[in-house]
Short mmCIF file of C-alpha atoms in Angstrom, two decimals:
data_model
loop_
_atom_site.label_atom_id
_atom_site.label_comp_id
_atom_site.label_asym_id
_atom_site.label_seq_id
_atom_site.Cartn_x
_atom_site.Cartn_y
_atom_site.Cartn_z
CA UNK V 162 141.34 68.41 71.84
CA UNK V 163 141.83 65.88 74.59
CA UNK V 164 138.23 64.43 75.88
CA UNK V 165 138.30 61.87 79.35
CA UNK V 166 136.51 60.97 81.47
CA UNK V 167 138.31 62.61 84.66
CA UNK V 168 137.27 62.24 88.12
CA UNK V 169 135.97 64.91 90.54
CA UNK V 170 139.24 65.03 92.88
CA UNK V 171 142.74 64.47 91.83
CA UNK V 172 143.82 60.86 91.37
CA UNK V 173 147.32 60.62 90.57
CA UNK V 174 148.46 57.32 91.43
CA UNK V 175 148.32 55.92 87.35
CA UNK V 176 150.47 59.06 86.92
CA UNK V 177 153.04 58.63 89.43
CA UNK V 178 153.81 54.94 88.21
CA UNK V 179 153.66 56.38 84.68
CA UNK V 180 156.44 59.24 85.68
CA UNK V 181 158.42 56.81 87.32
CA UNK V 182 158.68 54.26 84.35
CA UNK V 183 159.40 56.52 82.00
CA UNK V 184 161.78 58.53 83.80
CA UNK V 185 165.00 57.40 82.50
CA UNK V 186 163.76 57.70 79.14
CA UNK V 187 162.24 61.05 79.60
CA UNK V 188 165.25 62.53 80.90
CA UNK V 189 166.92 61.42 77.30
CA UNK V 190 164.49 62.25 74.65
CA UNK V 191 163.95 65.87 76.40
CA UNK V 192 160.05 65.32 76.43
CA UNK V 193 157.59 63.13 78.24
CA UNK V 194 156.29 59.91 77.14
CA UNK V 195 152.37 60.01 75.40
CA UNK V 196 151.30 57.82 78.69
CA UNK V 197 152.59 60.32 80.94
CA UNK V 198 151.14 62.95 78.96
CA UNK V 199 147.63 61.32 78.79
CA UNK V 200 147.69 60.56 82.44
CA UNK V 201 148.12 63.37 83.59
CA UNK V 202 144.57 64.94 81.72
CA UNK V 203 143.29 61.67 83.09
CA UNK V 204 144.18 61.89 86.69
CA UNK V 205 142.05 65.20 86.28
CA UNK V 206 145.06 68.12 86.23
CA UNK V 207 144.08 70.32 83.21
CA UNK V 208 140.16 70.57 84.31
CA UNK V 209 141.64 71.27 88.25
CA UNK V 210 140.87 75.05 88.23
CA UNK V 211 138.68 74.95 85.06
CA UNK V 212 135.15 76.94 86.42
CA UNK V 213 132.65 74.40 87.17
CA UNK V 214 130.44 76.08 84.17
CA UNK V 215 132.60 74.12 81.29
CA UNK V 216 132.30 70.69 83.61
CA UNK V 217 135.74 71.85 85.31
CA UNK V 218 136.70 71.04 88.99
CA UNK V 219 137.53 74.21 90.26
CA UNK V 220 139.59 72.87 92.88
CA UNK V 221 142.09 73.70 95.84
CA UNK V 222 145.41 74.50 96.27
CA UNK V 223 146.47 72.10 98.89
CA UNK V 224 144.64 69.27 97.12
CA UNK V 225 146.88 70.38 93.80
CA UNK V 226 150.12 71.05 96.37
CA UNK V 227 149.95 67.09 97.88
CA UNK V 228 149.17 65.66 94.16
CA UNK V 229 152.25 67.00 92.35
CA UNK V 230 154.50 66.31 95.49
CA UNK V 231 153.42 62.80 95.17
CA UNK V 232 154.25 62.64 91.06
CA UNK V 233 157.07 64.60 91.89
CA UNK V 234 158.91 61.89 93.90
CA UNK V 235 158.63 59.84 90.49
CA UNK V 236 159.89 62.66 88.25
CA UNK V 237 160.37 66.49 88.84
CA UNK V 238 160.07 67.10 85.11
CA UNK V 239 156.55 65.38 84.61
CA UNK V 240 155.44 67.61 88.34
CA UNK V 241 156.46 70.77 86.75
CA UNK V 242 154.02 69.83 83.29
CA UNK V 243 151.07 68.40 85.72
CA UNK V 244 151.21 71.85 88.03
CA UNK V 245 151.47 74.24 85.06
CA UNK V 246 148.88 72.37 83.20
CA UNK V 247 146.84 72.99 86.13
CA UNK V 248 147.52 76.12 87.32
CA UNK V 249 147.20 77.58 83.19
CA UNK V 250 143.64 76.65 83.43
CA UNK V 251 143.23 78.74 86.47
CA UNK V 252 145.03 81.81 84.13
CA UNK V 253 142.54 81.29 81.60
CA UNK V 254 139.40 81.67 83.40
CA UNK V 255 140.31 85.10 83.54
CA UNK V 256 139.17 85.13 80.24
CA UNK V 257 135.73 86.48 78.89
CA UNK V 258 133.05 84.01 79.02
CA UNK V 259 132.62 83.74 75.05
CA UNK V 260 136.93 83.13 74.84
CA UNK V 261 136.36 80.46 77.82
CA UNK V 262 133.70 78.84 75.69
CA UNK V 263 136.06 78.74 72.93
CA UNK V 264 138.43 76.90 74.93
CA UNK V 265 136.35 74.51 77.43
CA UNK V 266 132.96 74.65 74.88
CA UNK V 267 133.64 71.20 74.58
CA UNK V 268 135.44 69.66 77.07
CA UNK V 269 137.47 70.96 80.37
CA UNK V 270 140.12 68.44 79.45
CA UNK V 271 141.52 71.08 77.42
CA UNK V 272 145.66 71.34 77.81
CA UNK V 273 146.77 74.78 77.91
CA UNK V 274 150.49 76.09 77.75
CA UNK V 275 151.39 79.70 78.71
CA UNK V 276 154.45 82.08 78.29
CA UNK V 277 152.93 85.24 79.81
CA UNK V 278 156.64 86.31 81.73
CA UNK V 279 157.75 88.78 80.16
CA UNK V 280 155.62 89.97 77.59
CA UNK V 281 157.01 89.62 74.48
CA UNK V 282 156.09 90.09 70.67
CA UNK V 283 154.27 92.78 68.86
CA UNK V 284 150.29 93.32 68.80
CA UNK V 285 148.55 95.42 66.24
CA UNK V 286 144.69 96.52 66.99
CA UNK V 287 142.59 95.10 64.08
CA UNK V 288 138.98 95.13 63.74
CA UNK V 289 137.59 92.85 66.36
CA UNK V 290 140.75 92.04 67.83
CA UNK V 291 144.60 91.84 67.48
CA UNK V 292 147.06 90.41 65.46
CA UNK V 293 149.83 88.91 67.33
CA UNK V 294 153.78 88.43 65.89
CA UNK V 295 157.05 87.52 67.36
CA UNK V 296 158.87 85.08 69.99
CA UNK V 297 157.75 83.58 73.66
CA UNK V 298 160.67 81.59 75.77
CA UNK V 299 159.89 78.93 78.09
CA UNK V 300 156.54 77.82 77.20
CA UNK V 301 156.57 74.13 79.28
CA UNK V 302 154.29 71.89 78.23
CA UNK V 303 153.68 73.62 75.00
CA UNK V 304 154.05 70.16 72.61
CA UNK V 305 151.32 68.69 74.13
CA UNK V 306 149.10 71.63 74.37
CA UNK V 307 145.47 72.34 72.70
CA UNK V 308 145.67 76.48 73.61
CA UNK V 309 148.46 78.45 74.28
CA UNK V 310 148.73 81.47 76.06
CA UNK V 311 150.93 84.57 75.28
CA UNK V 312 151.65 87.76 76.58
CA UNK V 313 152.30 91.35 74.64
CA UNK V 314 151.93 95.00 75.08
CA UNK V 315 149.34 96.87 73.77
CA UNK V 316 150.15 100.37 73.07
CA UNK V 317 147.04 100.98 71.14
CA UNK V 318 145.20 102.82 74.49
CA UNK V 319 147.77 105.84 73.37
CA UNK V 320 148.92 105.69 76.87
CA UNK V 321 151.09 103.53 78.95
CA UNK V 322 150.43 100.24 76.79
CA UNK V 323 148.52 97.26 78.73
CA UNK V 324 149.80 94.01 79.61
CA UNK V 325 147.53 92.21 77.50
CA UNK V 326 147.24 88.11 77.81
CA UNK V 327 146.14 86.16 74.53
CA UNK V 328 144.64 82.51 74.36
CA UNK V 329 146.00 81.23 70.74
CA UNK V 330 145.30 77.74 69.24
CA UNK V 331 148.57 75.48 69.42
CA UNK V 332 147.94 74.55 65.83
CA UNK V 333 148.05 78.78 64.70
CA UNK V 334 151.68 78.89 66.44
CA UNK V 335 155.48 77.55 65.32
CA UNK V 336 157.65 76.06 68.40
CA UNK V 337 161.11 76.38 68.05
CA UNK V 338 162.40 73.12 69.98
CA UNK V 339 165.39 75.25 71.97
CA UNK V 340 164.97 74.04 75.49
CA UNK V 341 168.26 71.67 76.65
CA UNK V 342 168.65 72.74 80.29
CA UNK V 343 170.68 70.48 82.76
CA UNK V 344 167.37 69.84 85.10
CA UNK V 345 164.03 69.71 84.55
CA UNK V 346 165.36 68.25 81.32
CA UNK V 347 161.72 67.11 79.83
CA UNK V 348 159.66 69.97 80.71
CA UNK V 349 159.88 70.34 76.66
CA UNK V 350 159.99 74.65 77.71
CA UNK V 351 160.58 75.46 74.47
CA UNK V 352 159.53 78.82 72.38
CA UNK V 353 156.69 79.81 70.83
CA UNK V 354 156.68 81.67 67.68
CA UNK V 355 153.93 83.64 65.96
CA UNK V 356 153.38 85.54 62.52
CA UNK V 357 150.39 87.52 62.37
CA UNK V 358 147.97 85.45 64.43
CA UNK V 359 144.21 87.20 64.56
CA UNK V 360 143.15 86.56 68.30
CA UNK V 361 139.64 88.08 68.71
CA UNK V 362 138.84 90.13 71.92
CA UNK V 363 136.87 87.56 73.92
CA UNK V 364 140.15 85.56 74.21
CA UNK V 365 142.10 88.31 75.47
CA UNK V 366 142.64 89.72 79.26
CA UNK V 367 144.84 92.45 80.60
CA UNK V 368 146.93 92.13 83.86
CA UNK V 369 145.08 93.27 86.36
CA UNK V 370 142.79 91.37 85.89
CA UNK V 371 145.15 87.97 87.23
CA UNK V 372 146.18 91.26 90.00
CA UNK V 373 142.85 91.59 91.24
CA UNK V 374 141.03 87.92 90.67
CA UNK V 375 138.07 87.02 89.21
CA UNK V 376 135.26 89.92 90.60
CA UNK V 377 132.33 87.88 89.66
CA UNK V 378 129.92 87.38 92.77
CA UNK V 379 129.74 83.40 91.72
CA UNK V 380 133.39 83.14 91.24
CA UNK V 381 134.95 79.82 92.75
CA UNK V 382 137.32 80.79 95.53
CA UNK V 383 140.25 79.49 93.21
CA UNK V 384 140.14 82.48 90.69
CA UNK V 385 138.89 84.94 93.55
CA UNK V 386 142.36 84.69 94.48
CA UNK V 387 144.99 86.93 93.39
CA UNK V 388 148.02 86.16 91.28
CA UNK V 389 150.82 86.74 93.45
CA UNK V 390 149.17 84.86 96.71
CA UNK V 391 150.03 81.34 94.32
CA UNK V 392 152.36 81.95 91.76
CA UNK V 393 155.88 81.44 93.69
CA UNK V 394 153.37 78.12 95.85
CA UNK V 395 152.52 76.58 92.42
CA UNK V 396 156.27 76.67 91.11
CA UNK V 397 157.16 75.42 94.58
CA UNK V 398 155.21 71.82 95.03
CA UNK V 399 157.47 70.13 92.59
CA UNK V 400 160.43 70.53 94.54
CA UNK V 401 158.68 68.96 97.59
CA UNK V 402 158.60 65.52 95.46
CA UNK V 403 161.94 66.02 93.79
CA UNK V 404 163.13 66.40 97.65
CA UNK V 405 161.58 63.57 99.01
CA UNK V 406 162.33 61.59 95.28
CA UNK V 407 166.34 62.76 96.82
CA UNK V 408 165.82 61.10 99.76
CA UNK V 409 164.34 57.93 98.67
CA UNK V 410 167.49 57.43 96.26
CA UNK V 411 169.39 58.32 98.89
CA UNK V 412 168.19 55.79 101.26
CA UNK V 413 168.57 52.91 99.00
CA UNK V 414 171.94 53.87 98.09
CA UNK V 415 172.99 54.26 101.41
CA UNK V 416 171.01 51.30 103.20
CA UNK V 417 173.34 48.19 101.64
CA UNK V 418 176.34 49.44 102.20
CA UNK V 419 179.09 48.63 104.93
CA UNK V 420 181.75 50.44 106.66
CA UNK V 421 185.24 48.98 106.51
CA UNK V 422 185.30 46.84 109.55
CA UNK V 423 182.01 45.60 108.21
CA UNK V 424 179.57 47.35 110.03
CA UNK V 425 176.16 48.97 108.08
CA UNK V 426 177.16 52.48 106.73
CA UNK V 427 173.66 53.59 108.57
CA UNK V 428 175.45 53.13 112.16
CA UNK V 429 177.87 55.93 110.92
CA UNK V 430 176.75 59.01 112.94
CA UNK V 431 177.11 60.69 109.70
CA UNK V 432 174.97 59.33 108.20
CA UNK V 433 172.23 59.14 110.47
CA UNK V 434 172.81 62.67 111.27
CA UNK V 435 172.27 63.78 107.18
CA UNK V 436 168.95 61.27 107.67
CA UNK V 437 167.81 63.08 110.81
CA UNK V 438 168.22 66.98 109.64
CA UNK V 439 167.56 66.40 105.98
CA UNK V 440 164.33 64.67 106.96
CA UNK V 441 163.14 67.06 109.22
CA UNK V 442 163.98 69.87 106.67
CA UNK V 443 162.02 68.32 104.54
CA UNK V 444 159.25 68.14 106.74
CA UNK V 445 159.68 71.71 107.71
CA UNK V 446 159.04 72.74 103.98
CA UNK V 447 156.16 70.93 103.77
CA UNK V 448 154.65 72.24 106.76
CA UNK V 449 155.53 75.72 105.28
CA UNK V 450 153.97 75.10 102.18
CA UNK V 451 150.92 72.95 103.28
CA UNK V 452 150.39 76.31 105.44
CA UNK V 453 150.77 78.66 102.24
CA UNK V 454 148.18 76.51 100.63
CA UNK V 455 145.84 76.92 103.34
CA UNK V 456 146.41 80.42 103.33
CA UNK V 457 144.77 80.45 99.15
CA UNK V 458 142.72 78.29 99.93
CA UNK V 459 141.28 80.52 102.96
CA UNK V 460 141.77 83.59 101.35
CA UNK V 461 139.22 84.29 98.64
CA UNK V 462 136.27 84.40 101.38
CA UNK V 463 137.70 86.77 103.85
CA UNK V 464 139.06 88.87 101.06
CA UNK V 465 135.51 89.27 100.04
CA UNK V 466 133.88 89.80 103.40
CA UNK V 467 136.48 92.40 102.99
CA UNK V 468 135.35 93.95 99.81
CA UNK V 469 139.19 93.85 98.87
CA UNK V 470 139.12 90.65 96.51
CA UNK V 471 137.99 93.01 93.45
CA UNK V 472 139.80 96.36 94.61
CA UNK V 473 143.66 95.60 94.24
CA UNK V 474 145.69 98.42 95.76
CA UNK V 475 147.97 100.57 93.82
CA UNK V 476 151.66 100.33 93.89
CA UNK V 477 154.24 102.51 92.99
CA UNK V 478 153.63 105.03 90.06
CA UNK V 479 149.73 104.04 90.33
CA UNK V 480 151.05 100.13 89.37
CA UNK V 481 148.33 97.46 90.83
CA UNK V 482 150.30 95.28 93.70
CA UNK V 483 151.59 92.79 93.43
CA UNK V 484 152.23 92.85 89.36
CA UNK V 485 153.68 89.79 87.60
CA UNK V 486 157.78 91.14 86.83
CA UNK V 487 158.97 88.97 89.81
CA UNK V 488 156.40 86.03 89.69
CA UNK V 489 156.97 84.48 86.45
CA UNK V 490 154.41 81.93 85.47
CA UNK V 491 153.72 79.76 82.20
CA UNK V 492 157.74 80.52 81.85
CA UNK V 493 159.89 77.23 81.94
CA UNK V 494 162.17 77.06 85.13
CA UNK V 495 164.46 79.80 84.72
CA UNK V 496 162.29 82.50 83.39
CA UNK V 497 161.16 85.54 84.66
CA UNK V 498 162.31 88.66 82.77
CA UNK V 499 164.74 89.49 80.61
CA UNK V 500 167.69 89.43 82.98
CA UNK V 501 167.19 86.13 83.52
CA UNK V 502 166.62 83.77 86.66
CA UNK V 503 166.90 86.80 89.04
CA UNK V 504 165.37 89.62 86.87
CA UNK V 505 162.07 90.90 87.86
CA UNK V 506 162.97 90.79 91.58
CA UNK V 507 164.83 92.76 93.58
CA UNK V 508 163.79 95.86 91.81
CA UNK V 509 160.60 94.59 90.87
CA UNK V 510 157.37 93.27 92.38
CA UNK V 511 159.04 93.59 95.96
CA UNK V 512 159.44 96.98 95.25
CA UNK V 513 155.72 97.83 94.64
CA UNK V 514 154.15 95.42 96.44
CA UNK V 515 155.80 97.58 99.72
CA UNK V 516 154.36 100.57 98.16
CA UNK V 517 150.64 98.83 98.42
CA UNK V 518 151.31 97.03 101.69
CA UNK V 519 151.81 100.43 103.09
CA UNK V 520 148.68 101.98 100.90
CA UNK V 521 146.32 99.25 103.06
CA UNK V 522 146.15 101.28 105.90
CA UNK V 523 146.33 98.41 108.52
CA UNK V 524 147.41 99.60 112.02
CA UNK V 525 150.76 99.65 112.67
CA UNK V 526 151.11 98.12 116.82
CA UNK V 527 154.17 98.79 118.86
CA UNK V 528 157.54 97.84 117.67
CA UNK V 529 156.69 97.83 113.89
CA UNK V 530 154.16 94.65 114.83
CA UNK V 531 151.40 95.33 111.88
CA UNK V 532 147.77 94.05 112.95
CA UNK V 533 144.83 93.39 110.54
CA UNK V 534 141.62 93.25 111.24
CA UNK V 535 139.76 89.78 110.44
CA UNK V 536 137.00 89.23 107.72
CA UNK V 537 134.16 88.75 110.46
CA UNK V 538 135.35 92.19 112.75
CA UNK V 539 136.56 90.23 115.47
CA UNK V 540 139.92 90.84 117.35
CA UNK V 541 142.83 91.85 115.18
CA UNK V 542 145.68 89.31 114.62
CA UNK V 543 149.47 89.50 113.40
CA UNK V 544 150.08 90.19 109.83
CA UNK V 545 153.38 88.25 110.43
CA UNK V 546 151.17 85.01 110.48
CA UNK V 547 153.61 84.14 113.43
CA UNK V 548 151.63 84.37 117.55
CA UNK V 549 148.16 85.73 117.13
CA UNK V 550 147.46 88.53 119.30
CA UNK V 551 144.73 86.75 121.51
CA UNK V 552 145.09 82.87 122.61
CA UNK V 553 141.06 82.45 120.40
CA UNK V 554 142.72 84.23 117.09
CA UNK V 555 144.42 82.17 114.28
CA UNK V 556 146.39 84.04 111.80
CA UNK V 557 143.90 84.98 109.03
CA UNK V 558 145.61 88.30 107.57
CA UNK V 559 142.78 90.01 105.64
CA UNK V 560 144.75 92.19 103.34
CA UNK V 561 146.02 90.24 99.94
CA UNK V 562 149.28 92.18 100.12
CA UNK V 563 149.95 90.99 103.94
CA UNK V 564 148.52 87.34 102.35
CA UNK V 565 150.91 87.31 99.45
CA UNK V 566 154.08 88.62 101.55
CA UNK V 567 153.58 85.74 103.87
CA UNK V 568 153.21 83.03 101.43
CA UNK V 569 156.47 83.99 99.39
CA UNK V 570 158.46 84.29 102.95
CA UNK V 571 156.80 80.92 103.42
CA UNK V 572 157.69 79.01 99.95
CA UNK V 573 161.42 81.22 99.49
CA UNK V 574 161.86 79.41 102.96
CA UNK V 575 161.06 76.04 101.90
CA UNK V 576 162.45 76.29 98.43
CA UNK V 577 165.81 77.09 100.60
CA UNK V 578 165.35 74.12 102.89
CA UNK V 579 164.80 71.65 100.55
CA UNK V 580 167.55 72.54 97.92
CA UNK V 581 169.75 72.60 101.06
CA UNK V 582 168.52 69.26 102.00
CA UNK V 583 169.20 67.91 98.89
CA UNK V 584 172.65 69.26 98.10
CA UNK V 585 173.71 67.91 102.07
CA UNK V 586 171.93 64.23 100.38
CA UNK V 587 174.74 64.45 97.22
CA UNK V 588 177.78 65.54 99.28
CA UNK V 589 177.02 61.93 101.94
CA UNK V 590 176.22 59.87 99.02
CA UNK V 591 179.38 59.12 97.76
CA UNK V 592 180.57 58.35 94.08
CA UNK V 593 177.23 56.18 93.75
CA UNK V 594 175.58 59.24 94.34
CA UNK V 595 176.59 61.07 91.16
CA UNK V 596 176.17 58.81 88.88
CA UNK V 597 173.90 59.06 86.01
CA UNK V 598 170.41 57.18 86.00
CA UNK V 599 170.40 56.49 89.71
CA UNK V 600 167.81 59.13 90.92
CA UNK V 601 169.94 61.14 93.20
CA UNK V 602 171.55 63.20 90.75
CA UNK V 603 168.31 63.51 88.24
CA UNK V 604 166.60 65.14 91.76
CA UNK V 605 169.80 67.71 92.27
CA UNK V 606 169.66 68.64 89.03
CA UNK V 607 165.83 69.86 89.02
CA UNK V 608 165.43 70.95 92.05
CA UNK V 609 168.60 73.37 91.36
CA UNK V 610 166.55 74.48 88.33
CA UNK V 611 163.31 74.85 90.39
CA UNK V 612 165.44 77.02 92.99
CA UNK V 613 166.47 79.05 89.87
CA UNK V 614 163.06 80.30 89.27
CA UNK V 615 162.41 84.07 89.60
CA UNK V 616 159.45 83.66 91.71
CA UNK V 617 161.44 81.78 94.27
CA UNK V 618 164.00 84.09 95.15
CA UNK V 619 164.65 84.56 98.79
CA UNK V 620 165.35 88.34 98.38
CA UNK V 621 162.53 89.63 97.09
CA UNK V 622 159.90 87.50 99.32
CA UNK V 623 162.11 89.03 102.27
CA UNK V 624 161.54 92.45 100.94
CA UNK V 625 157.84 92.27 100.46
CA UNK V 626 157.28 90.56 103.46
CA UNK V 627 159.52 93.25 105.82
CA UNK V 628 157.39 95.92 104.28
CA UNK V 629 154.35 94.30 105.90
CA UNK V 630 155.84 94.35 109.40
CA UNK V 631 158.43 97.63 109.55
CA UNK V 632 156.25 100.96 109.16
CA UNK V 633 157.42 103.05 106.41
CA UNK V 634 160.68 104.95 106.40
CA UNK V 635 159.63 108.78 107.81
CA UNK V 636 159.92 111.44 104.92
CA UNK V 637 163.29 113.68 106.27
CA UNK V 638 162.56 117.10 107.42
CA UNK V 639 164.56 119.92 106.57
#
């Protein structure tokens, strides 16, 4: 167990110098460097959505989105560890108080890994508990992690078996060193293996509860907030920095050099032209996801004005909305289901999270325009988060489907922008450009395996998104 003394807000700046010495070497060994990995408990990551009962922060999105974009610029790979170390301390305050005592008794400095997507493994019901067995892919982080957390079906309800999350001690599990991707190359996602692990049943959780958010009346606004309103945002904010890392490289590449009659290659209109749009892409995506942020951040209060924050609605076949088959998380940057990158999505949370958006009963206004009301029964605004309906409203959708359709349209967009941006960066930057060790390439690489991720697909975040806006389909009359 890691003990530190971490500040109250994020500092990240030892972190970001840290990444970006030991980048190079990072991207060779496959794993980050012990400063890096220290640093980042330091700068105050793995206590960031730890409840403030254990000494935790329980902090903000958009504070955690602008911190790993800023490490991120260093090195995608050490962004990706920093966001899930974070954002797996949020996951495990859905646990019982006696299994969060367990794990933050001590100290919230605690580093937790997670391979929850898919569930995976067997589970037998024991006396007191379970006894986990079997294989996790993708668990990021997991060689410098104190917990772990896994994910297995429990069929021992005699029913439909639960989607039961377990909080294991690293030391009680085997990791299988298999992870040798071409980005994100020292994310270390390797996979976890287990052989008859007890886990007692205050370190356990089931699904719905990440679904529905912490219900507790004292809960921070951070774990008031359902799963799929951050997942696809969290996986997101490292591709910001390895955007902007793109365009630094970029820059300084392109900055010495001269055209043949001698002129600076920046007066080419070429060039300035990739500087201009790629730039302002950028931007765009950070506006998007600055505003998805803000959108968490916001939401936990005016989903419990609401009464909605502890009162998911159903899906599909009575699933709860929103479920976690198309928003992998704790998985390493392709995971998501067994199909791979993609799996989980189009016929998966998109699918059922259309079914709830419809089950909300918000109005439906003319020309498909849905309406919700807001949290403090004033006038109704857009549940497209695009005009509001009166010049005094702001778009403050009060329904956690509408809020978790707009903020994967929101980060599918920017994912798209910035990969975009970046792959425009590598075809301008010449044979410099492609060349190993000199930033722009490293940056290509992960943010093509960022772009990969199941949560960020574009088509699913369009399909849950256009069933908040079009009314649903009219059953056909004979």
């Amino acid at each position: 167990m890691t003990v530190v003394d971490a500040p109250a807000v994020l500092t990240a700046g030892h972190l970001r110098a840290a990444a970006a010495r030991h980048a190079e070497e990072a991207e060779r060994t496959g794993r980050l460097h012990p400063e890096v990995v220290a640093a980042m408990t330091a700068a105050g990551l793995a206590r960031h959505f730890v409840p403030r009962r254990w000494g935790g922060t329980a902090g903000g999105f958009a504070e955690l989105l602008g911190t790993v974009a800023g490490i991120g610029t260093a090195c995608a790979s050490t962004a990706w560890c920093a966001v899930l170390l974070a954002s797996h301390g949020r996951l495990a305050a859905h646990l019982p108080a006696e299994g969060q005592r367990d794990l933050w008794g001590d100290s919230p400095d605690v580093r937790v890994a997670a391979a929850i997507v898919p569930p995976a493994g067997r589970l037998v019901r024991v006396p007191g508990g379970w006894r986990v067995s079997g294989e996790w892919a993708f668990a990021s982080g997991v060689e410098h992690a104190d917990w772990v957390l896994l994910a297995s079906l429990d069929h021992s309800g005699g029913g439909a078996p639960a989607y039961r999350v377990l909080a294991v001690p690293r030391e009680r599990v085997g990791v299988r060193e298999t992870w040798d991707a071409v980005g994100l190359r020292a994310t270390g996602s390797h996979t976890v293996t287990a052989d008859g692990v007890f886990v007692p049943e205050r370190r356990t959780f089931v699904r719905e509860a990440l679904v529905a958010g912490v219900a507790d009346a004292d809960a921070a606004p951070c774990h008031r907030v359902p799963y799929q309103l951050v997942a696809a945002l969290l996986f997101a904010a490292p591709a910001l920095g390895a955007a902007r890392g793109a365009l630094d490289a970029w820059t300084r590449l392109v900055g010495p050099r001269r055209l043949p009659d001698g002129r600076p290659l920046a007066e080419d209109p070429t060039v300035q032209q990739t500087l201009a749009r790629c730039s302002a892409e950028m931007e765009a995506a950070r506006l998007l996801l600055e505003a998805a942020a803000a959108r968490a951040d916001g939401a936990a209060p005016a989903l419990a004005a609401t009464g909605r924050a502890d009162r998911p609605a159903q899906g599909g076949a009575g699933r709860p909305a929103g479920h976690l088959a198309g928003a992998a998380h704790g998985g390493g940057p392709a995971s998501g289901g067994a199909g791979g990158p993609r799996s989980g999505g189009a016929g998966g949370s998109a699918v059922h999270q259309s079914d709830a958006a419809r089950a909300e009963g918000s109005a439906l206004g003319g020309a498909g325009r849905q309406v919700v009301a807001r949290a403090d029964g004033s006038a109704p605004v857009r549940a497209d988060g695009l005009a509001p309906l009166s010049p005094d409203d702001g778009p403050a959708p009060s329904s956690p489907v509408v809020a978790a359709a707009l903020n994967q349209r929101d980060v599918a967009v920017a994912v798209d922008l910035l990969t975009g941006a970046v792959e425009r960066l590598m075809r301008t930057g010449g044979a410099r450009g492609i060349q190993a060790g000199g930033g722009l390439e490293r940056a290509w690489r992960d943010i093509h395996a960022i772009a990969a991720h199941a949560a960020l697909q574009p088509g699913p975040a369009a399909a849950a998104y256009a069933a908040t806006v079009f009314p649903p389909a009219s059953a056909p009359t004979s």
